[in-house]
Amino acid sequence: MKKSQDDLLVINNLRKSFNNDLVLDDVSLTLKEHEVKVLIGASGSGKSTLLRCINLLERIDDGQLLLAGEDIASEKIDRDRIRSQIGTVFQSFNLFPHLTVIKNIALAPVQVHGWSKEEAMQKAMDLLERFGLKEKANQYPDLLSGGQQQRVAILRAIISKPKVLLLDEVTSALDPILIGEVLSLISELKAEGMTMMIATHEMGFAYKVADELMFLHKGVIAESGKPEKLLAKPKSKELKEFLKSLHDAGRL
Ligand code: ADP
Ligand code: MG
């Protein structure tokens, strides 16, 4: 199987079922270092399951998952070690409510990566400063807007420099007015070279940030390619219908 130097994540022929329901069917893709792939597709098409398979929250039934050349689907793998190399942020902000913003960000580096508390707090403050959240450092999450909370969740996911960042519908729970600040943080991460797999319904953002768009339909990557090509000249009936439904809903 082809594997060049900078293939960060390689998925070959992945299959995943839930109770005899095939949810991911023969999914193959290669995510290169610094590349951003965006998953689009109707609700239930398998986007979250694919991301959950990658960070080992779900076991795959068949196929191959390689992270930096290492077979991470192996039974023998230390799942915590692999997960510590993969940053993940979901739709619902799961910040710890009893910890301040800065401690939310600094916790895992100390507990998982063995950093000193001082180093972790300093790096967390550097990040907060860089992304305009410095004055929130010592507040508790419930005093922040949803957009600020989600930005903190992303900073928490990147502080220990994961090999890849997985973002699953991170703006879906936000008021429209707060979505932009989260998307612009993600765009900044792209500009800095972060390797990402993103599931989103925000088509304008997907268009802008994706090196490659992947359209999932019933667990199959029905079509993929450069956003301008995929959106302007969809080939499959399924993608045409999906884009029409977005258009009709005023979302495209
Ligand atoms: P998407 O993120 O694109 O909306 P999901 O990956 O969440 O899609 O879901 C894909 C399919 O898998 C859906 O039919 C969903 O009902 C099913 N599914 C997801 N997680 C589970 C689970 N833990 N148990 C059973 N079925 C599941
Ligand atoms: Mg989902």
PDB file of C-alpha atoms and ligand atoms in Angstrom:
ATOM      1  CA  MET A   1       0.000   0.000   0.000  1.00  0.00           C
ATOM      2  CA  LYS A   2       1.291   3.492  -0.863  1.00  0.00           C
ATOM      3  CA  LYS A   3       2.730   5.474   2.003  1.00  0.00           C
ATOM      4  CA  SER A   4       4.904   8.509   1.513  1.00  0.00           C
ATOM      5  CA  GLN A   5       6.865  10.427   4.121  1.00  0.00           C
ATOM      6  CA  ASP A   6       4.254  12.970   5.033  1.00  0.00           C
ATOM      7  CA  ASP A   7       1.175  10.757   5.138  1.00  0.00           C
ATOM      8  CA  LEU A   8       0.029  11.446   8.671  1.00  0.00           C
ATOM      9  CA  LEU A   9      -3.174   9.464   8.817  1.00  0.00           C
ATOM     10  CA  VAL A  10      -3.901   6.636   6.435  1.00  0.00           C
ATOM     11  CA  ILE A  11      -7.249   4.855   6.443  1.00  0.00           C
ATOM     12  CA  ASN A  12      -7.681   1.815   4.252  1.00  0.00           C
ATOM     13  CA  ASN A  13     -10.989   0.051   3.632  1.00  0.00           C
ATOM     14  CA  LEU A  14     -12.460   0.891   7.011  1.00  0.00           C
ATOM     15  CA  ARG A  15     -15.759  -0.748   7.911  1.00  0.00           C
ATOM     16  CA  LYS A  16     -17.845  -0.105  10.970  1.00  0.00           C
ATOM     17  CA  SER A  17     -21.246  -1.502  11.894  1.00  0.00           C
ATOM     18  CA  PHE A  18     -23.596  -0.934  14.791  1.00  0.00           C
ATOM     19  CA  ASN A  19     -25.860  -3.949  15.365  1.00  0.00           C
ATOM     20  CA  ASN A  20     -25.540  -5.237  11.801  1.00  0.00           C
ATOM     21  CA  ASP A  21     -26.073  -1.749  10.398  1.00  0.00           C
ATOM     22  CA  LEU A  22     -23.125  -0.866   8.186  1.00  0.00           C
ATOM     23  CA  VAL A  23     -22.387   2.745   9.143  1.00  0.00           C
ATOM     24  CA  LEU A  24     -19.005   3.147   7.422  1.00  0.00           C
ATOM     25  CA  ASP A  25     -18.461   1.132   4.273  1.00  0.00           C
ATOM     26  CA  ASP A  26     -15.022   0.735   2.775  1.00  0.00           C
ATOM     27  CA  VAL A  27     -13.744   4.190   3.716  1.00  0.00           C
ATOM     28  CA  SER A  28     -10.224   4.983   2.549  1.00  0.00           C
ATOM     29  CA  LEU A  29      -8.396   8.272   2.768  1.00  0.00           C
ATOM     30  CA  THR A  30      -4.969   9.761   3.330  1.00  0.00           C
ATOM     31  CA  LEU A  31      -4.499  12.885   5.395  1.00  0.00           C
ATOM     32  CA  LYS A  32      -1.141  14.481   4.808  1.00  0.00           C
ATOM     33  CA  GLU A  33       0.721  16.606   7.288  1.00  0.00           C
ATOM     34  CA  HIS A  34      -0.656  20.182   7.316  1.00  0.00           C
ATOM     35  CA  GLU A  35      -3.643  19.121   5.257  1.00  0.00           C
ATOM     36  CA  VAL A  36      -7.227  20.012   6.130  1.00  0.00           C
ATOM     37  CA  LYS A  37      -9.971  17.618   5.067  1.00  0.00           C
ATOM     38  CA  VAL A  38     -13.584  18.553   5.608  1.00  0.00           C
ATOM     39  CA  LEU A  39     -16.350  15.969   5.886  1.00  0.00           C
ATOM     40  CA  ILE A  40     -19.753  16.999   4.648  1.00  0.00           C
ATOM     41  CA  GLY A  41     -22.925  14.972   4.365  1.00  0.00           C
ATOM     42  CA  ALA A  42     -26.426  14.661   5.730  1.00  0.00           C
ATOM     43  CA  SER A  43     -27.071  13.914   9.363  1.00  0.00           C
ATOM     44  CA  GLY A  44     -26.531  10.196   9.937  1.00  0.00           C
ATOM     45  CA  SER A  45     -24.118   9.788   7.030  1.00  0.00           C
ATOM     46  CA  GLY A  46     -21.320   8.663   9.363  1.00  0.00           C
ATOM     47  CA  LYS A  47     -19.175  11.777   9.901  1.00  0.00           C
ATOM     48  CA  SER A  48     -19.019  11.520  13.694  1.00  0.00           C
ATOM     49  CA  THR A  49     -18.487   7.775  13.616  1.00  0.00           C
ATOM     50  CA  LEU A  50     -15.517   8.219  11.297  1.00  0.00           C
ATOM     51  CA  LEU A  51     -13.946  10.792  13.624  1.00  0.00           C
ATOM     52  CA  ARG A  52     -14.682   8.569  16.634  1.00  0.00           C
ATOM     53  CA  CYS A  53     -12.993   5.619  14.913  1.00  0.00           C
ATOM     54  CA  ILE A  54      -9.901   7.740  14.297  1.00  0.00           C
ATOM     55  CA  ASN A  55      -9.497   8.703  17.936  1.00  0.00           C
ATOM     56  CA  LEU A  56     -10.286   5.145  19.019  1.00  0.00           C
ATOM     57  CA  LEU A  57     -13.569   5.913  20.732  1.00  0.00           C
ATOM     58  CA  GLU A  58     -15.075   3.272  18.428  1.00  0.00           C
ATOM     59  CA  ARG A  59     -13.492   0.005  17.412  1.00  0.00           C
ATOM     60  CA  ILE A  60     -13.348  -0.595  13.690  1.00  0.00           C
ATOM     61  CA  ASP A  61     -14.655  -3.896  12.319  1.00  0.00           C
ATOM     62  CA  ASP A  62     -12.354  -4.101   9.374  1.00  0.00           C
ATOM     63  CA  GLY A  63      -9.649  -2.152   7.576  1.00  0.00           C
ATOM     64  CA  GLN A  64      -6.532  -0.298   8.548  1.00  0.00           C
ATOM     65  CA  LEU A  65      -5.856   2.862  10.557  1.00  0.00           C
ATOM     66  CA  LEU A  66      -2.314   4.206  10.512  1.00  0.00           C
ATOM     67  CA  LEU A  67      -1.164   7.278  12.415  1.00  0.00           C
ATOM     68  CA  ALA A  68       2.330   8.368  11.419  1.00  0.00           C
ATOM     69  CA  GLY A  69       2.851   4.841  10.125  1.00  0.00           C
ATOM     70  CA  GLU A  70       1.735   3.141  13.330  1.00  0.00           C
ATOM     71  CA  ASP A  71      -1.144   0.640  13.228  1.00  0.00           C
ATOM     72  CA  ILE A  72      -3.442   2.250  15.791  1.00  0.00           C
ATOM     73  CA  ALA A  73      -6.315  -0.194  15.280  1.00  0.00           C
ATOM     74  CA  SER A  74      -4.178  -2.990  16.655  1.00  0.00           C
ATOM     75  CA  GLU A  75      -5.508  -4.815  19.706  1.00  0.00           C
ATOM     76  CA  LYS A  76      -2.158  -4.307  21.376  1.00  0.00           C
ATOM     77  CA  ILE A  77      -2.095  -0.540  21.086  1.00  0.00           C
ATOM     78  CA  ASP A  78      -2.005   1.706  24.152  1.00  0.00           C
ATOM     79  CA  ARG A  79      -5.133   3.697  23.339  1.00  0.00           C
ATOM     80  CA  ASP A  80      -4.429   6.454  25.845  1.00  0.00           C
ATOM     81  CA  ARG A  81      -1.024   7.078  24.289  1.00  0.00           C
ATOM     82  CA  ILE A  82      -2.577   7.370  20.822  1.00  0.00           C
ATOM     83  CA  ARG A  83      -5.424   9.566  22.047  1.00  0.00           C
ATOM     84  CA  SER A  84      -2.885  11.904  23.634  1.00  0.00           C
ATOM     85  CA  GLN A  85      -1.563  12.525  20.103  1.00  0.00           C
ATOM     86  CA  ILE A  86      -4.986  13.343  18.688  1.00  0.00           C
ATOM     87  CA  GLY A  87      -6.821  16.522  19.649  1.00  0.00           C
ATOM     88  CA  THR A  88     -10.601  16.234  19.548  1.00  0.00           C
ATOM     89  CA  VAL A  89     -13.349  18.797  20.010  1.00  0.00           C
ATOM     90  CA  PHE A  90     -17.031  17.946  19.783  1.00  0.00           C
ATOM     91  CA  GLN A  91     -20.170  19.973  19.351  1.00  0.00           C
ATOM     92  CA  SER A  92     -20.949  20.205  23.049  1.00  0.00           C
ATOM     93  CA  PHE A  93     -18.336  22.069  25.026  1.00  0.00           C
ATOM     94  CA  ASN A  94     -17.163  19.702  27.678  1.00  0.00           C
ATOM     95  CA  LEU A  95     -15.064  22.082  29.678  1.00  0.00           C
ATOM     96  CA  PHE A  96     -14.745  21.236  33.364  1.00  0.00           C
ATOM     97  CA  PRO A  97     -17.172  23.614  35.095  1.00  0.00           C
ATOM     98  CA  HIS A  98     -15.275  23.578  38.398  1.00  0.00           C
ATOM     99  CA  LEU A  99     -11.972  24.672  36.823  1.00  0.00           C
ATOM    100  CA  THR A 100     -11.035  28.124  35.566  1.00  0.00           C
ATOM    101  CA  VAL A 101     -10.389  28.587  31.865  1.00  0.00           C
ATOM    102  CA  ILE A 102      -6.624  28.475  32.245  1.00  0.00           C
ATOM    103  CA  LYS A 103      -6.763  25.353  34.400  1.00  0.00           C
ATOM    104  CA  ASN A 104      -9.025  23.650  31.892  1.00  0.00           C
ATOM    105  CA  ILE A 105      -6.322  24.184  29.282  1.00  0.00           C
ATOM    106  CA  ALA A 106      -3.381  23.292  31.525  1.00  0.00           C
ATOM    107  CA  LEU A 107      -4.830  20.133  33.077  1.00  0.00           C
ATOM    108  CA  ALA A 108      -4.048  17.453  30.484  1.00  0.00           C
ATOM    109  CA  PRO A 109      -0.470  18.603  29.822  1.00  0.00           C
ATOM    110  CA  VAL A 110       0.251  18.067  33.523  1.00  0.00           C
ATOM    111  CA  GLN A 111      -1.790  14.900  34.036  1.00  0.00           C
ATOM    112  CA  VAL A 112      -1.218  13.182  30.707  1.00  0.00           C
ATOM    113  CA  HIS A 113       2.007  14.622  29.343  1.00  0.00           C
ATOM    114  CA  GLY A 114       3.954  15.135  32.552  1.00  0.00           C
ATOM    115  CA  TRP A 115       4.621  18.848  32.132  1.00  0.00           C
ATOM    116  CA  SER A 116       5.336  20.887  35.239  1.00  0.00           C
ATOM    117  CA  LYS A 117       2.398  22.927  36.466  1.00  0.00           C
ATOM    118  CA  GLU A 118       4.302  26.181  35.858  1.00  0.00           C
ATOM    119  CA  GLU A 119       5.124  25.250  32.280  1.00  0.00           C
ATOM    120  CA  ALA A 120       1.549  24.185  31.548  1.00  0.00           C
ATOM    121  CA  MET A 121       0.083  27.378  33.038  1.00  0.00           C
ATOM    122  CA  GLN A 122       2.568  29.516  31.102  1.00  0.00           C
ATOM    123  CA  LYS A 123       1.836  27.793  27.789  1.00  0.00           C
ATOM    124  CA  ALA A 124      -1.908  28.003  28.470  1.00  0.00           C
ATOM    125  CA  MET A 125      -1.583  31.741  29.124  1.00  0.00           C
ATOM    126  CA  ASP A 126       0.466  32.169  25.934  1.00  0.00           C
ATOM    127  CA  LEU A 127      -2.325  30.522  23.954  1.00  0.00           C
ATOM    128  CA  LEU A 128      -5.060  32.576  25.619  1.00  0.00           C
ATOM    129  CA  GLU A 129      -3.117  35.714  24.860  1.00  0.00           C
ATOM    130  CA  ARG A 130      -2.439  34.764  21.276  1.00  0.00           C
ATOM    131  CA  PHE A 131      -6.105  34.059  20.613  1.00  0.00           C
ATOM    132  CA  GLY A 132      -7.552  37.061  22.417  1.00  0.00           C
ATOM    133  CA  LEU A 133      -8.871  35.335  25.534  1.00  0.00           C
ATOM    134  CA  LYS A 134      -6.312  36.447  28.073  1.00  0.00           C
ATOM    135  CA  GLU A 135      -8.786  38.346  30.220  1.00  0.00           C
ATOM    136  CA  LYS A 136     -10.880  35.177  30.581  1.00  0.00           C
ATOM    137  CA  ALA A 137      -8.032  33.110  32.029  1.00  0.00           C
ATOM    138  CA  ASN A 138      -9.255  33.097  35.599  1.00  0.00           C
ATOM    139  CA  GLN A 139     -12.969  32.930  34.935  1.00  0.00           C
ATOM    140  CA  TYR A 140     -15.111  29.819  35.166  1.00  0.00           C
ATOM    141  CA  PRO A 141     -16.502  28.461  31.876  1.00  0.00           C
ATOM    142  CA  ASP A 142     -20.153  29.224  32.590  1.00  0.00           C
ATOM    143  CA  LEU A 143     -19.376  32.945  32.573  1.00  0.00           C
ATOM    144  CA  LEU A 144     -18.152  32.734  28.984  1.00  0.00           C
ATOM    145  CA  SER A 145     -20.231  32.876  25.830  1.00  0.00           C
ATOM    146  CA  GLY A 146     -20.691  29.635  23.899  1.00  0.00           C
ATOM    147  CA  GLY A 147     -18.239  30.873  21.287  1.00  0.00           C
ATOM    148  CA  GLN A 148     -15.612  31.677  23.907  1.00  0.00           C
ATOM    149  CA  GLN A 149     -16.129  28.296  25.569  1.00  0.00           C
ATOM    150  CA  GLN A 150     -15.684  26.490  22.280  1.00  0.00           C
ATOM    151  CA  ARG A 151     -12.515  28.494  21.536  1.00  0.00           C
ATOM    152  CA  VAL A 152     -11.172  27.484  24.953  1.00  0.00           C
ATOM    153  CA  ALA A 153     -12.052  23.846  24.182  1.00  0.00           C
ATOM    154  CA  ILE A 154     -10.029  24.100  20.966  1.00  0.00           C
ATOM    155  CA  LEU A 155      -7.053  25.649  22.777  1.00  0.00           C
ATOM    156  CA  ARG A 156      -7.267  22.847  25.326  1.00  0.00           C
ATOM    157  CA  ALA A 157      -7.120  20.341  22.482  1.00  0.00           C
ATOM    158  CA  ILE A 158      -4.042  21.901  20.850  1.00  0.00           C
ATOM    159  CA  ILE A 159      -1.853  22.895  23.805  1.00  0.00           C
ATOM    160  CA  SER A 160       0.066  19.631  23.766  1.00  0.00           C
ATOM    161  CA  LYS A 161       0.624  19.868  20.012  1.00  0.00           C
ATOM    162  CA  PRO A 162      -1.380  16.891  18.767  1.00  0.00           C
ATOM    163  CA  LYS A 163      -0.398  15.339  15.456  1.00  0.00           C
ATOM    164  CA  VAL A 164      -3.919  15.896  14.192  1.00  0.00           C
ATOM    165  CA  LEU A 165      -6.953  17.856  15.335  1.00  0.00           C
ATOM    166  CA  LEU A 166     -10.455  16.399  14.872  1.00  0.00           C
ATOM    167  CA  LEU A 167     -13.335  18.858  14.982  1.00  0.00           C
ATOM    168  CA  ASP A 168     -16.877  17.501  14.995  1.00  0.00           C
ATOM    169  CA  GLU A 169     -19.564  20.098  14.309  1.00  0.00           C
ATOM    170  CA  VAL A 170     -17.914  22.484  16.737  1.00  0.00           C
ATOM    171  CA  THR A 171     -20.222  25.361  15.811  1.00  0.00           C
ATOM    172  CA  SER A 172     -23.529  23.486  15.668  1.00  0.00           C
ATOM    173  CA  ALA A 173     -24.606  24.398  19.188  1.00  0.00           C
ATOM    174  CA  LEU A 174     -23.737  28.089  18.817  1.00  0.00           C
ATOM    175  CA  ASP A 175     -25.867  31.119  18.066  1.00  0.00           C
ATOM    176  CA  PRO A 176     -25.117  32.290  14.516  1.00  0.00           C
ATOM    177  CA  ILE A 177     -23.490  35.451  15.860  1.00  0.00           C
ATOM    178  CA  LEU A 178     -20.876  33.408  17.749  1.00  0.00           C
ATOM    179  CA  ILE A 179     -20.024  30.988  14.977  1.00  0.00           C
ATOM    180  CA  GLY A 180     -17.637  33.356  13.179  1.00  0.00           C
ATOM    181  CA  GLU A 181     -15.187  33.724  16.054  1.00  0.00           C
ATOM    182  CA  VAL A 182     -14.787  29.953  16.317  1.00  0.00           C
ATOM    183  CA  LEU A 183     -14.368  29.523  12.576  1.00  0.00           C
ATOM    184  CA  SER A 184     -11.753  32.253  12.420  1.00  0.00           C
ATOM    185  CA  LEU A 185      -9.757  30.534  15.171  1.00  0.00           C
ATOM    186  CA  ILE A 186      -9.824  27.344  13.094  1.00  0.00           C
ATOM    187  CA  SER A 187      -8.692  29.305  10.028  1.00  0.00           C
ATOM    188  CA  GLU A 188      -5.765  30.657  12.055  1.00  0.00           C
ATOM    189  CA  LEU A 189      -4.813  27.122  13.030  1.00  0.00           C
ATOM    190  CA  LYS A 190      -4.849  26.147   9.380  1.00  0.00           C
ATOM    191  CA  ALA A 191      -2.578  29.088   8.579  1.00  0.00           C
ATOM    192  CA  GLU A 192      -0.182  27.790  11.240  1.00  0.00           C
ATOM    193  CA  GLY A 193      -0.095  24.389   9.579  1.00  0.00           C
ATOM    194  CA  MET A 194      -2.329  22.333  11.868  1.00  0.00           C
ATOM    195  CA  THR A 195      -3.409  19.046  10.311  1.00  0.00           C
ATOM    196  CA  MET A 196      -7.176  18.714  10.680  1.00  0.00           C
ATOM    197  CA  MET A 197     -10.227  16.592   9.915  1.00  0.00           C
ATOM    198  CA  ILE A 198     -13.356  18.662  10.287  1.00  0.00           C
ATOM    199  CA  ALA A 199     -17.027  17.677  10.113  1.00  0.00           C
ATOM    200  CA  THR A 200     -19.195  20.714   9.528  1.00  0.00           C
ATOM    201  CA  HIS A 201     -22.469  21.983   8.121  1.00  0.00           C
ATOM    202  CA  GLU A 202     -20.977  25.428   7.515  1.00  0.00           C
ATOM    203  CA  MET A 203     -20.504  25.218   3.777  1.00  0.00           C
ATOM    204  CA  GLY A 204     -18.936  28.653   3.319  1.00  0.00           C
ATOM    205  CA  PHE A 205     -16.338  27.771   5.913  1.00  0.00           C
ATOM    206  CA  ALA A 206     -15.821  24.312   4.427  1.00  0.00           C
ATOM    207  CA  TYR A 207     -15.221  25.911   1.050  1.00  0.00           C
ATOM    208  CA  LYS A 208     -12.652  28.293   2.491  1.00  0.00           C
ATOM    209  CA  VAL A 209     -10.705  26.018   4.803  1.00  0.00           C
ATOM    210  CA  ALA A 210     -10.744  22.627   3.063  1.00  0.00           C
ATOM    211  CA  ASP A 211      -7.839  21.374   1.007  1.00  0.00           C
ATOM    212  CA  GLU A 212     -10.186  18.531   0.187  1.00  0.00           C
ATOM    213  CA  LEU A 213     -13.902  18.112   0.726  1.00  0.00           C
ATOM    214  CA  MET A 214     -15.216  14.610   1.329  1.00  0.00           C
ATOM    215  CA  PHE A 215     -18.900  13.964   0.830  1.00  0.00           C
ATOM    216  CA  LEU A 216     -20.174  11.086   2.938  1.00  0.00           C
ATOM    217  CA  HIS A 217     -23.407   9.421   1.927  1.00  0.00           C
ATOM    218  CA  LYS A 218     -24.726   6.476   3.931  1.00  0.00           C
ATOM    219  CA  GLY A 219     -21.257   5.636   5.193  1.00  0.00           C
ATOM    220  CA  VAL A 220     -19.557   5.820   1.810  1.00  0.00           C
ATOM    221  CA  ILE A 221     -17.280   8.579   0.550  1.00  0.00           C
ATOM    222  CA  ALA A 222     -19.442   9.193  -2.482  1.00  0.00           C
ATOM    223  CA  GLU A 223     -17.330  12.017  -3.881  1.00  0.00           C
ATOM    224  CA  SER A 224     -14.268  13.987  -2.855  1.00  0.00           C
ATOM    225  CA  GLY A 225     -12.068  16.691  -4.251  1.00  0.00           C
ATOM    226  CA  LYS A 226     -11.159  20.361  -4.173  1.00  0.00           C
ATOM    227  CA  PRO A 227     -14.065  22.399  -2.806  1.00  0.00           C
ATOM    228  CA  GLU A 228     -14.399  24.616  -5.868  1.00  0.00           C
ATOM    229  CA  LYS A 229     -14.635  21.577  -8.096  1.00  0.00           C
ATOM    230  CA  LEU A 230     -16.896  19.528  -5.871  1.00  0.00           C
ATOM    231  CA  LEU A 231     -19.379  22.286  -5.205  1.00  0.00           C
ATOM    232  CA  ALA A 232     -19.429  23.769  -8.694  1.00  0.00           C
ATOM    233  CA  LYS A 233     -19.476  20.467 -10.563  1.00  0.00           C
ATOM    234  CA  PRO A 234     -20.897  17.701  -8.400  1.00  0.00           C
ATOM    235  CA  LYS A 235     -20.950  14.431 -10.300  1.00  0.00           C
ATOM    236  CA  SER A 236     -22.998  12.028  -8.240  1.00  0.00           C
ATOM    237  CA  LYS A 237     -26.747  12.193  -7.931  1.00  0.00           C
ATOM    238  CA  GLU A 238     -26.348  12.025  -4.138  1.00  0.00           C
ATOM    239  CA  LEU A 239     -24.119  15.094  -3.892  1.00  0.00           C
ATOM    240  CA  LYS A 240     -26.327  17.022  -6.297  1.00  0.00           C
ATOM    241  CA  GLU A 241     -29.318  16.237  -4.101  1.00  0.00           C
ATOM    242  CA  PHE A 242     -27.439  17.136  -0.919  1.00  0.00           C
ATOM    243  CA  LEU A 243     -26.373  20.497  -2.335  1.00  0.00           C
ATOM    244  CA  LYS A 244     -29.898  21.170  -3.568  1.00  0.00           C
ATOM    245  CA  SER A 245     -31.311  20.453  -0.103  1.00  0.00           C
ATOM    246  CA  LEU A 246     -28.820  22.908   1.418  1.00  0.00           C
ATOM    247  CA  HIS A 247     -29.680  25.459  -1.204  1.00  0.00           C
ATOM    248  CA  ASP A 248     -33.410  25.055  -0.618  1.00  0.00           C
ATOM    249  CA  ALA A 249     -32.850  25.481   3.120  1.00  0.00           C
ATOM    250  CA  GLY A 250     -30.985  28.730   2.440  1.00  0.00           C
ATOM    251  CA  ARG A 251     -27.707  27.287   3.685  1.00  0.00           C
ATOM    252  CA  LEU A 252     -25.785  27.433   0.453  1.00  0.00           C
TER     253      LEU A 252
HETATM  254  P1  ADP B   1     -23.312  11.994  11.359  1.00  0.00           P
HETATM  255  O1  ADP B   1     -22.260  12.455  12.315  1.00  0.00           O
HETATM  256  O2  ADP B   1     -22.925  12.132   9.923  1.00  0.00           O
HETATM  257  O3  ADP B   1     -24.632  12.645  11.627  1.00  0.00           O
HETATM  258  P2  ADP B   1     -23.140   9.507  12.791  1.00  0.00           P
HETATM  259  O4  ADP B   1     -21.777   8.998  12.587  1.00  0.00           O
HETATM  260  O5  ADP B   1     -23.470  10.144  14.084  1.00  0.00           O
HETATM  261  O6  ADP B   1     -23.534  10.433  11.559  1.00  0.00           O
HETATM  262  O7  ADP B   1     -24.152   8.306  12.591  1.00  0.00           O
HETATM  263  C1  ADP B   1     -24.094   7.399  11.502  1.00  0.00           C
HETATM  264  C2  ADP B   1     -25.082   6.287  11.737  1.00  0.00           C
HETATM  265  O8  ADP B   1     -24.620   5.479  12.810  1.00  0.00           O
HETATM  266  C3  ADP B   1     -26.466   6.754  12.118  1.00  0.00           C
HETATM  267  O9  ADP B   1     -27.397   5.896  11.509  1.00  0.00           O
HETATM  268  C4  ADP B   1     -26.485   6.590  13.617  1.00  0.00           C
HETATM  269  O10 ADP B   1     -27.784   6.344  14.072  1.00  0.00           O
HETATM  270  C5  ADP B   1     -25.616   5.371  13.816  1.00  0.00           C
HETATM  271  N1  ADP B   1     -24.922   5.355  15.120  1.00  0.00           N
HETATM  272  C6  ADP B   1     -23.995   6.239  15.532  1.00  0.00           C
HETATM  273  N2  ADP B   1     -23.520   5.909  16.752  1.00  0.00           N
HETATM  274  C7  ADP B   1     -24.185   4.784  17.126  1.00  0.00           C
HETATM  275  C8  ADP B   1     -24.148   3.942  18.283  1.00  0.00           C
HETATM  276  N3  ADP B   1     -23.313   4.193  19.294  1.00  0.00           N
HETATM  277  N4  ADP B   1     -24.978   2.870  18.300  1.00  0.00           N
HETATM  278  C9  ADP B   1     -25.783   2.588  17.266  1.00  0.00           C
HETATM  279  N5  ADP B   1     -25.865   3.339  16.139  1.00  0.00           N
HETATM  280  C10 ADP B   1     -25.083   4.422  16.067  1.00  0.00           C
HETATM  281 MG    MG B   2     -22.272  13.929  13.760  1.00  0.00          MG
END
